[in-house]
Tab-separated table of C-alpha atoms and ligand atoms in Angstrom:
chain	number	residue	atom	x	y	z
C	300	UNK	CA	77.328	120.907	81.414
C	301	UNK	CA	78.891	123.113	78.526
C	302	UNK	CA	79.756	122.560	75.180
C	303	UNK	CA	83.359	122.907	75.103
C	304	UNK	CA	84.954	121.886	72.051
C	305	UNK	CA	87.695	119.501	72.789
C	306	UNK	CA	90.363	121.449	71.700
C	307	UNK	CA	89.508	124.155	74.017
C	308	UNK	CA	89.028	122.102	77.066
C	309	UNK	CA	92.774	120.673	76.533
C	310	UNK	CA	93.755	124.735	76.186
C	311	UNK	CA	92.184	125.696	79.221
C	312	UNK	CA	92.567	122.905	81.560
C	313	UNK	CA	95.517	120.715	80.012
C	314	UNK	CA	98.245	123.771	78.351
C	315	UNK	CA	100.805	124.127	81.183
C	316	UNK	CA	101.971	127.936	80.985
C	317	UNK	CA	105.909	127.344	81.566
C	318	UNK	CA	108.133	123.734	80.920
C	319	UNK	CA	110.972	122.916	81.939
C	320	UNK	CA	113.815	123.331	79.315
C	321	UNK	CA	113.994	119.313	78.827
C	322	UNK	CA	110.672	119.689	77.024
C	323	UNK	CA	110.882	120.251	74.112
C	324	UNK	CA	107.501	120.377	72.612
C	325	UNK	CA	104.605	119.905	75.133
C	326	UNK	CA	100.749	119.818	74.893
C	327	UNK	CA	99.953	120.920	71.383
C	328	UNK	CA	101.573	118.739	68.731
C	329	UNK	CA	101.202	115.309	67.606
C	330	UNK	CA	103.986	113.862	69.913
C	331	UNK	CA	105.715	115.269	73.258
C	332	UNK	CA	109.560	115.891	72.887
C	333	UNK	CA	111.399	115.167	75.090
C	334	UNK	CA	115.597	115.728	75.616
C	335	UNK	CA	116.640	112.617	77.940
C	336	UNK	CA	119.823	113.654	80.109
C	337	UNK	CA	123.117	112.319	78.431
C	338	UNK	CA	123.449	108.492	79.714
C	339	UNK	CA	120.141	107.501	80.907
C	340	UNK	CA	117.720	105.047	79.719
C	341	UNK	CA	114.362	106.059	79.706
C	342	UNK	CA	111.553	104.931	82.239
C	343	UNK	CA	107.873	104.656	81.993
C	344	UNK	CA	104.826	103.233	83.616
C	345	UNK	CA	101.051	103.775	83.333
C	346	UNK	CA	98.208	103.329	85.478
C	347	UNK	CA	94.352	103.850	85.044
C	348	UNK	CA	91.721	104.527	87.819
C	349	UNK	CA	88.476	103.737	86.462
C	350	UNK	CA	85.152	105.105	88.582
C	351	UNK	CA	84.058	102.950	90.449
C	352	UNK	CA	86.208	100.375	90.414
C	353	UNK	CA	89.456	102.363	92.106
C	354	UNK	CA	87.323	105.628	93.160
C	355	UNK	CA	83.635	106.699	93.326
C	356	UNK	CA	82.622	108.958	90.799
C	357	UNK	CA	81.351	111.534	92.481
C	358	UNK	CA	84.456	112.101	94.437
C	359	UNK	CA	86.230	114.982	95.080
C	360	UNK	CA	88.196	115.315	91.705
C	361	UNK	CA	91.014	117.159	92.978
C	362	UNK	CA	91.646	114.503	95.233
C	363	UNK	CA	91.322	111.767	92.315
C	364	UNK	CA	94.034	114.007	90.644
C	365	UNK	CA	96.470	114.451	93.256
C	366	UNK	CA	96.152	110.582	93.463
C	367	UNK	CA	96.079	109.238	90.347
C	368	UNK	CA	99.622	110.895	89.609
C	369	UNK	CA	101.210	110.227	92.682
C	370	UNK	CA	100.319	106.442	91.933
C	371	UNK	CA	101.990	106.365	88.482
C	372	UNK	CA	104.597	108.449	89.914
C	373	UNK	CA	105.603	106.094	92.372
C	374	UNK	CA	106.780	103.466	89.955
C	375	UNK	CA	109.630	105.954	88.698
C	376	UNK	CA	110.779	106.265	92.396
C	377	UNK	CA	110.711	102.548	92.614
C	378	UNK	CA	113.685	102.114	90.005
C	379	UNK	CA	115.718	105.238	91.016
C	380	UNK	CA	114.339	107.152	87.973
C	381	UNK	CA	113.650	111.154	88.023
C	382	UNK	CA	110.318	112.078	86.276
C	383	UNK	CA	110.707	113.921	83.439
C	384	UNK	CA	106.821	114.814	82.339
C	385	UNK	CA	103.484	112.435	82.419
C	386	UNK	CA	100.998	112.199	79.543
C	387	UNK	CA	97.352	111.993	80.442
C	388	UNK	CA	94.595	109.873	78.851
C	389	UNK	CA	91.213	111.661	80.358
C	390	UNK	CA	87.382	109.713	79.296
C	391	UNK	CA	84.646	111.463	80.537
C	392	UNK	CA	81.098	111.333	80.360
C	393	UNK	CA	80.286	114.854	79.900
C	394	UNK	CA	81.846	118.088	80.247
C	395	UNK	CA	81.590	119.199	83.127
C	396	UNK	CA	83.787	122.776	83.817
C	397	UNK	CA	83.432	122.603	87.271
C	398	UNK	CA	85.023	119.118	87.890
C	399	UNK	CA	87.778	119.921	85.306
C	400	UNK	CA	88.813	122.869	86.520
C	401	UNK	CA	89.578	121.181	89.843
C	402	UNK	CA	90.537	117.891	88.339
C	403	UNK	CA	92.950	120.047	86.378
C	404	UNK	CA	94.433	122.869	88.777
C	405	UNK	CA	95.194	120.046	91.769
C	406	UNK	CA	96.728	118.224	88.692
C	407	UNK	CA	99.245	120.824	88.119
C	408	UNK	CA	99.501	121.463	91.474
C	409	UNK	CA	100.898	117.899	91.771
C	410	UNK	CA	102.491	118.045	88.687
C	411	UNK	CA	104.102	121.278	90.318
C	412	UNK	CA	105.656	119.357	93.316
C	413	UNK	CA	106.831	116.338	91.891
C	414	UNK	CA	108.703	118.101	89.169
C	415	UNK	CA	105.926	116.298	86.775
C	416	UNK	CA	105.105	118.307	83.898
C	417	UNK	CA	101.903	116.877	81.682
C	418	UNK	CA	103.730	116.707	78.504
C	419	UNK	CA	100.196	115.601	76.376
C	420	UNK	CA	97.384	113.581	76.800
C	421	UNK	CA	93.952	112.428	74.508
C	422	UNK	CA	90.378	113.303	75.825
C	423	UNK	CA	87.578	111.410	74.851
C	424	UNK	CA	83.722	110.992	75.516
C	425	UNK	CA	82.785	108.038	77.617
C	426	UNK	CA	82.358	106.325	81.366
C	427	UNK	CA	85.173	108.446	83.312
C	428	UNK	CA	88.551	106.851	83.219
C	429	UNK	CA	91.711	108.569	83.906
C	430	UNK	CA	95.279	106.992	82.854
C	431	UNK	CA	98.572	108.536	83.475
C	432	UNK	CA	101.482	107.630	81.870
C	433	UNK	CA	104.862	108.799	83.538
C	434	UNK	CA	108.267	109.190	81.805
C	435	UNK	CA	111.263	109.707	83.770
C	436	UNK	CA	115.639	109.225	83.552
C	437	UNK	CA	117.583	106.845	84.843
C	438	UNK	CA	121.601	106.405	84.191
C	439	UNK	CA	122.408	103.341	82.015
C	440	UNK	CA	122.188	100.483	84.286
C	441	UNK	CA	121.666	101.850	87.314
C	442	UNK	CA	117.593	101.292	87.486
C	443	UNK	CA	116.329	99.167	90.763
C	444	UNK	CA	115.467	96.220	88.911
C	445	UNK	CA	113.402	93.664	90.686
C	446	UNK	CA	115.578	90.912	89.799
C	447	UNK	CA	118.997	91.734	91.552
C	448	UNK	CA	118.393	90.457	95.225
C	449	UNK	CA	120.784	87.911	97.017
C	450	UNK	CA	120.316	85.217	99.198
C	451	UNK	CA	121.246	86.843	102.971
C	452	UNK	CA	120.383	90.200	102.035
C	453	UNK	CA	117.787	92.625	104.519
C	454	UNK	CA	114.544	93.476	103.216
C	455	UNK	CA	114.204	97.277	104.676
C	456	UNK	CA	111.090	99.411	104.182
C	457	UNK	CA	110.748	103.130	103.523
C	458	UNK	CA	107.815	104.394	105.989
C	459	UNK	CA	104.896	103.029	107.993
C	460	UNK	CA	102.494	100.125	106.305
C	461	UNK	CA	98.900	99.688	106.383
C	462	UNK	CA	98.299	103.239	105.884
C	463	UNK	CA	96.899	102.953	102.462
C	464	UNK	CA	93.632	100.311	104.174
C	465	UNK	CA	93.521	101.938	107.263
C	466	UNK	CA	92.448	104.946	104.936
C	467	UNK	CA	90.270	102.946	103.331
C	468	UNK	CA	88.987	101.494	106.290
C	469	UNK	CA	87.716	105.288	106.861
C	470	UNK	CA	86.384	106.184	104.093
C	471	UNK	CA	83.934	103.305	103.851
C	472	UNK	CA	83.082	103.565	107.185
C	473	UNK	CA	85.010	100.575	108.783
C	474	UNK	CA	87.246	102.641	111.286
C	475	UNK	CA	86.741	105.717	113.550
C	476	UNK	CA	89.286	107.397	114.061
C	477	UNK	CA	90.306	111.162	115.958
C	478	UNK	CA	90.879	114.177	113.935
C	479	UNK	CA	94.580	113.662	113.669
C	480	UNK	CA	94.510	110.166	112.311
C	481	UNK	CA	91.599	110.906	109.914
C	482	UNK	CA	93.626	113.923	108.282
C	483	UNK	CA	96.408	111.535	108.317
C	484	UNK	CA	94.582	108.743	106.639
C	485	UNK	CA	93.834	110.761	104.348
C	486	UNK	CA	96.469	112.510	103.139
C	487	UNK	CA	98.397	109.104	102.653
C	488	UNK	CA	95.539	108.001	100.450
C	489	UNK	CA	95.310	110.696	98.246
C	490	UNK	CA	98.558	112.481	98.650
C	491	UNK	CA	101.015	109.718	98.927
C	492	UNK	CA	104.852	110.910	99.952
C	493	UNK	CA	107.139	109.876	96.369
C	494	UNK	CA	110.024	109.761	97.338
C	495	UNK	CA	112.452	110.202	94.262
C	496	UNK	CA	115.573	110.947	96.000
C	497	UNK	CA	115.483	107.802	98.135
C	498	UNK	CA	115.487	105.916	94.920
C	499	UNK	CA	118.064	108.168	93.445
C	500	UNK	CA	119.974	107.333	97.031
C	501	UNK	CA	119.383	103.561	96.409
C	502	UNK	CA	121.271	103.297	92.996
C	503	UNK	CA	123.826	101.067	93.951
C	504	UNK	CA	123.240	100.078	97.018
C	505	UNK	CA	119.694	98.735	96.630
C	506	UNK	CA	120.246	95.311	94.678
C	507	UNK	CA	116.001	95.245	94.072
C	508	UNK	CA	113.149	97.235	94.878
C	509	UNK	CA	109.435	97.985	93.676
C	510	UNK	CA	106.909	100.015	95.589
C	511	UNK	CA	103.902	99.083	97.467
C	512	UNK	CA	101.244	98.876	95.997
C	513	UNK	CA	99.281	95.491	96.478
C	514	UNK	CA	100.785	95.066	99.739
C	515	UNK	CA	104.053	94.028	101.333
C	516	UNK	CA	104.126	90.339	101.023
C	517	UNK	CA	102.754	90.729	97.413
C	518	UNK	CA	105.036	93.301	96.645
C	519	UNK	CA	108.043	91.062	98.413
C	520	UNK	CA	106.735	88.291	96.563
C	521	UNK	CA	107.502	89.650	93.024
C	522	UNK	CA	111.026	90.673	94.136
C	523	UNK	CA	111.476	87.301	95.211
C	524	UNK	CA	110.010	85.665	92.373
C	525	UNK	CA	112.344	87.785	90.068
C	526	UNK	CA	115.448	87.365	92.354
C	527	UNK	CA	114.616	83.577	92.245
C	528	UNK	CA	114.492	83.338	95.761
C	529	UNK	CA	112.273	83.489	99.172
C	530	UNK	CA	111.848	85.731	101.307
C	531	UNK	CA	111.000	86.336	105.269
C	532	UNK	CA	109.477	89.496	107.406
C	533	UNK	CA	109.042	89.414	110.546
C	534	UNK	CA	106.082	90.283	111.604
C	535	UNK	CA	106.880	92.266	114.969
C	536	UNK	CA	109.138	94.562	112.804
C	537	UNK	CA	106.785	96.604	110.431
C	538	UNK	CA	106.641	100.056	110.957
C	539	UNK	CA	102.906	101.184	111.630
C	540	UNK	CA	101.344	104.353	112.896
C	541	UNK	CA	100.267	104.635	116.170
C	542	UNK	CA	97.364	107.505	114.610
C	543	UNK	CA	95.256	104.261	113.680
C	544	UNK	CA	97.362	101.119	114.986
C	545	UNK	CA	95.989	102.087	118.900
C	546	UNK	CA	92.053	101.859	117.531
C	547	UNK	CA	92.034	98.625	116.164
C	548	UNK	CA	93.311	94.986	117.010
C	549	UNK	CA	96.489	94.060	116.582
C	550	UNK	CA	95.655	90.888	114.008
C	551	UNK	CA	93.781	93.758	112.099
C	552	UNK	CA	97.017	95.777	112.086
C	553	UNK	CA	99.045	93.520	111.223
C	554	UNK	CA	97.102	92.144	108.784
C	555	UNK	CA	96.612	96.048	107.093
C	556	UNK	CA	100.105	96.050	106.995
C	557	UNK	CA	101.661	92.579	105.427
C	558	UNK	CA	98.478	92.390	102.929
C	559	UNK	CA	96.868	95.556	102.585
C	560	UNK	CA	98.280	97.747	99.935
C	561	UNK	CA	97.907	101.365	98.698
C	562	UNK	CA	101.232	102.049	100.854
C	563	UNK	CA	103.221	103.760	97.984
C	564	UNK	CA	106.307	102.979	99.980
C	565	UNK	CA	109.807	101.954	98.801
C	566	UNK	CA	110.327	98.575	99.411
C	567	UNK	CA	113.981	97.240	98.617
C	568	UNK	CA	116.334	94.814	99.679
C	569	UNK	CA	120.526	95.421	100.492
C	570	UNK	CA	123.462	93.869	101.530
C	571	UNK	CA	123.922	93.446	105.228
C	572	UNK	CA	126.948	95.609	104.970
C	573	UNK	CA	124.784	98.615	103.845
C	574	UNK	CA	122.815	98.883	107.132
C	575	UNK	CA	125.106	101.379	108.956
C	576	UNK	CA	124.641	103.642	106.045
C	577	UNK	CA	120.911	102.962	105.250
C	578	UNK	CA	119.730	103.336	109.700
C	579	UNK	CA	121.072	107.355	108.940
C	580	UNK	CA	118.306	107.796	106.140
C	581	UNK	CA	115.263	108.328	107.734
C	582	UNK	CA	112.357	106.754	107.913
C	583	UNK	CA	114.057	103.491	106.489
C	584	UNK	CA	112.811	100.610	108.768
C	585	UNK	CA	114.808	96.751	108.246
C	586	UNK	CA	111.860	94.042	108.125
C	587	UNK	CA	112.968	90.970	107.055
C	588	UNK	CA	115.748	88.907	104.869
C	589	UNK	CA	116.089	86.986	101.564
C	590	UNK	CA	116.617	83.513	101.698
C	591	UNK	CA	117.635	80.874	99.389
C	592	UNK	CA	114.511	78.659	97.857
C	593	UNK	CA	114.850	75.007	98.744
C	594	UNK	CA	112.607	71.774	98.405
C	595	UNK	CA	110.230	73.481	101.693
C	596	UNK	CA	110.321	77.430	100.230
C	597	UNK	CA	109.561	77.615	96.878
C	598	UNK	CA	111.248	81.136	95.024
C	599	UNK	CA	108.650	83.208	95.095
C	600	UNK	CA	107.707	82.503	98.613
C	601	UNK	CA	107.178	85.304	101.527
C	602	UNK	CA	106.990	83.965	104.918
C	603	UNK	CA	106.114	86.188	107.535
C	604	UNK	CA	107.063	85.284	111.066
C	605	UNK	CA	106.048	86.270	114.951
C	606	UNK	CA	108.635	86.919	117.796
C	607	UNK	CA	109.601	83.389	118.113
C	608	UNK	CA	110.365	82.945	115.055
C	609	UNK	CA	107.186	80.783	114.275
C	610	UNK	CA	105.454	81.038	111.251
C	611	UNK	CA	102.377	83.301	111.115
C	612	UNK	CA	99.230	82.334	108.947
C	613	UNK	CA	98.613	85.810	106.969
C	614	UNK	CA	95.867	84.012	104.836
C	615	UNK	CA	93.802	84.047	108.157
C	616	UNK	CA	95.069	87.425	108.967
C	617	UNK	CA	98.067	87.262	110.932
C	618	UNK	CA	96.552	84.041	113.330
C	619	UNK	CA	99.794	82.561	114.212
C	620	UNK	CA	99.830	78.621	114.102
C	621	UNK	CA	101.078	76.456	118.165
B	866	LIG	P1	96.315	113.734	67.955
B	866	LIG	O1	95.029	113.672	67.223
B	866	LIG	O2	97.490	114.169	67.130
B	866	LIG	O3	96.592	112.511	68.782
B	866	LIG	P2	94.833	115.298	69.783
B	866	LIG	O4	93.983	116.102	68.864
B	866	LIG	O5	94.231	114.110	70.446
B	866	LIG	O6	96.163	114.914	69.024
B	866	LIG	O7	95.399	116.251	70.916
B	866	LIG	C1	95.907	117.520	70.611
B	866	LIG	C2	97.019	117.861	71.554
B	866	LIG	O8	96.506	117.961	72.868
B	866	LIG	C3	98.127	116.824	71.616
B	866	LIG	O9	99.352	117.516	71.821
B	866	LIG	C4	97.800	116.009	72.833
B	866	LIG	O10	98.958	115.449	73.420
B	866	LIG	C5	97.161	117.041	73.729
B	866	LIG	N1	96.129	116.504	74.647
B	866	LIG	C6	94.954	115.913	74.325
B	866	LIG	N2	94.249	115.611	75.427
B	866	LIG	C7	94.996	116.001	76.490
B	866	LIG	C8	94.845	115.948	77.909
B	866	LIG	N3	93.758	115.436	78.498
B	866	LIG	N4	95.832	116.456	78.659
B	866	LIG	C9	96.944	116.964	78.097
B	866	LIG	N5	97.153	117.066	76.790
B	866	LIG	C10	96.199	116.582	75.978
B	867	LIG	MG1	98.370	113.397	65.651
């Protein structure tokens, strides 16, 4: 431990050395400026990881970085916004140079990739807690709005599910799994793929999306909710990796996958006339449909079901009733 003076611990660690010319004032004054591109409304999102509730303390803080803005990040993909710069709102116990300087160099590393820049922040003294808050463009209107989904319309899915608790099947110590799949696991944990030109792609042709993050069904469930409607996946359609599916049952992986979370993928729902075009972008996987609520399906409602069409039980982890 040191005794750094605030002001030059946000100099050293938190003073990006070149902006982009949409920033207009950076770290340094009382506010951030920023110059929003002509026609856009402005989007932003925040999210706090507190130790030991969404990470141990003592992990590797470079890791906690890369994550923790990749997490807030993803909620600018998820309504076809472009990040524009992220503030940061860093507690910590102590000063400790050694963790900041990685916390803060795999933080701009990040920053670096997603076209992030930290714009400002606040530092204070207490139990570690790290919130970022992401700004980012999006033209007038043309945000992916959870509320826009139609009865009839696919439910597709950017990338494999039940990554996110497969990883964190590993890192407590619930999974084995071979070189390959660990590195796997966990660079999908703590480097999650953004994807902000899918979303930019999905501006009008997406009619809702939001991204993964409690899981698919929960996710669904708020896009149904908000669309005032159910919804259905079938079960036999999720895209999963075969690095950890092969190790562990299939209830288990399906289970990971419909309820698990940490997925940080894309997932939106289109009209059935879009699916030529959406099958050429990669990675883009149809899973289910959106159905209208009735006196049996409440809005709101996911249903997941097996081959047959029956429906599966995915409170009892994908046990499929008859
Ligand atoms: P104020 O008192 O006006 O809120 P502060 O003294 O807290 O400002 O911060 C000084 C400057 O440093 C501000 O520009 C603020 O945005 C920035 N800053 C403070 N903490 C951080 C941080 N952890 N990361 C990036 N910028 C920070
Ligand atoms: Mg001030």
């Amino acid at each position: 431990m040191t005794s750094l003076d605030e002001f030059t611990l946000i100099r050293r660690y938190f003073t990006p050395s070149a902006l982009p010319p949409h920033i207009v004032a950076g770290v340094g004054d009382d506010c951030a400026l920023l110059t929003l591109p002509a026609g856009c409304e402005l989007a932003i999102s925040i999210d706090t990881q507190v130790a030991g509730v969404h990470f141990h303390a003592d992990a590797d803080p470079a890791l906690i970085a890369s994550r923790t803005l990749r997490c807030a990040a993803s909620d600018l993909a998820a309504m076809g916004a472009i990040p524009l710069g992220f503030t940061l709102a860093l507690t910590l116990p102590a000063v400790d140079e050694v963790w900041l300087g990685s916390f803060a160099s795999a933080l701009s590393v990040t920053a670096g990739i997603l076209q992030c820049p930290l714009v400002g922040g606040d530092t204070t003294r207490g139990p570690l807690c790290i919130s970022v808050q992401v700004h980012g463009a999006v033209p007038a209107g043309q945000a992916l709005r959870r509320s826009g989904a139609q009865a009839g319309e696919d439910v597709w899915v950017s990338g494999t599910l039940g990554d996110g608790a497969a990883a964190l099947a590993l890192l407590e110590g619930r999974l084995s799994a071979s070189p390959e799949a660990d590195a796997f696991l966990r660079q999908r944990f703590y480097e999650p793929d953004i994807n902000f030109a899918l979303g930019v792609q999905l501006r009008g042709i997406a009619t809702a999306c939001i991204d993964v993050s409690d899981g698919l069904v929960a996710d669904l469930a708020h896009i149904a909710t908000a669309s005032g409607l159910a919804a259905s996946v079938h079960r036999d359609l999720l895209p999963m990796s075969p690095l950890w599916k092969t190790g562990v049952t299939e209830e288990q992986a399906h289970s990971w996958a419909l309820t698990g979370g940490d997925d940080y993928r894309l997932c939106f729902t289109a009209s059935v006339s879009q699916r030529t075009f959406l099958s050429t972008l990669e990675g883009l996987v149809l899973v289910g449909n959106m159905v209208q609520a009735d006196a049996t399906v409440s809005a709101g409602t996911v249903t997941v079901l097996d081959k047959h069409g029956v429906t599966c039980d995915i409170s009892s982890h994908g046990f499929c009733h008859f």
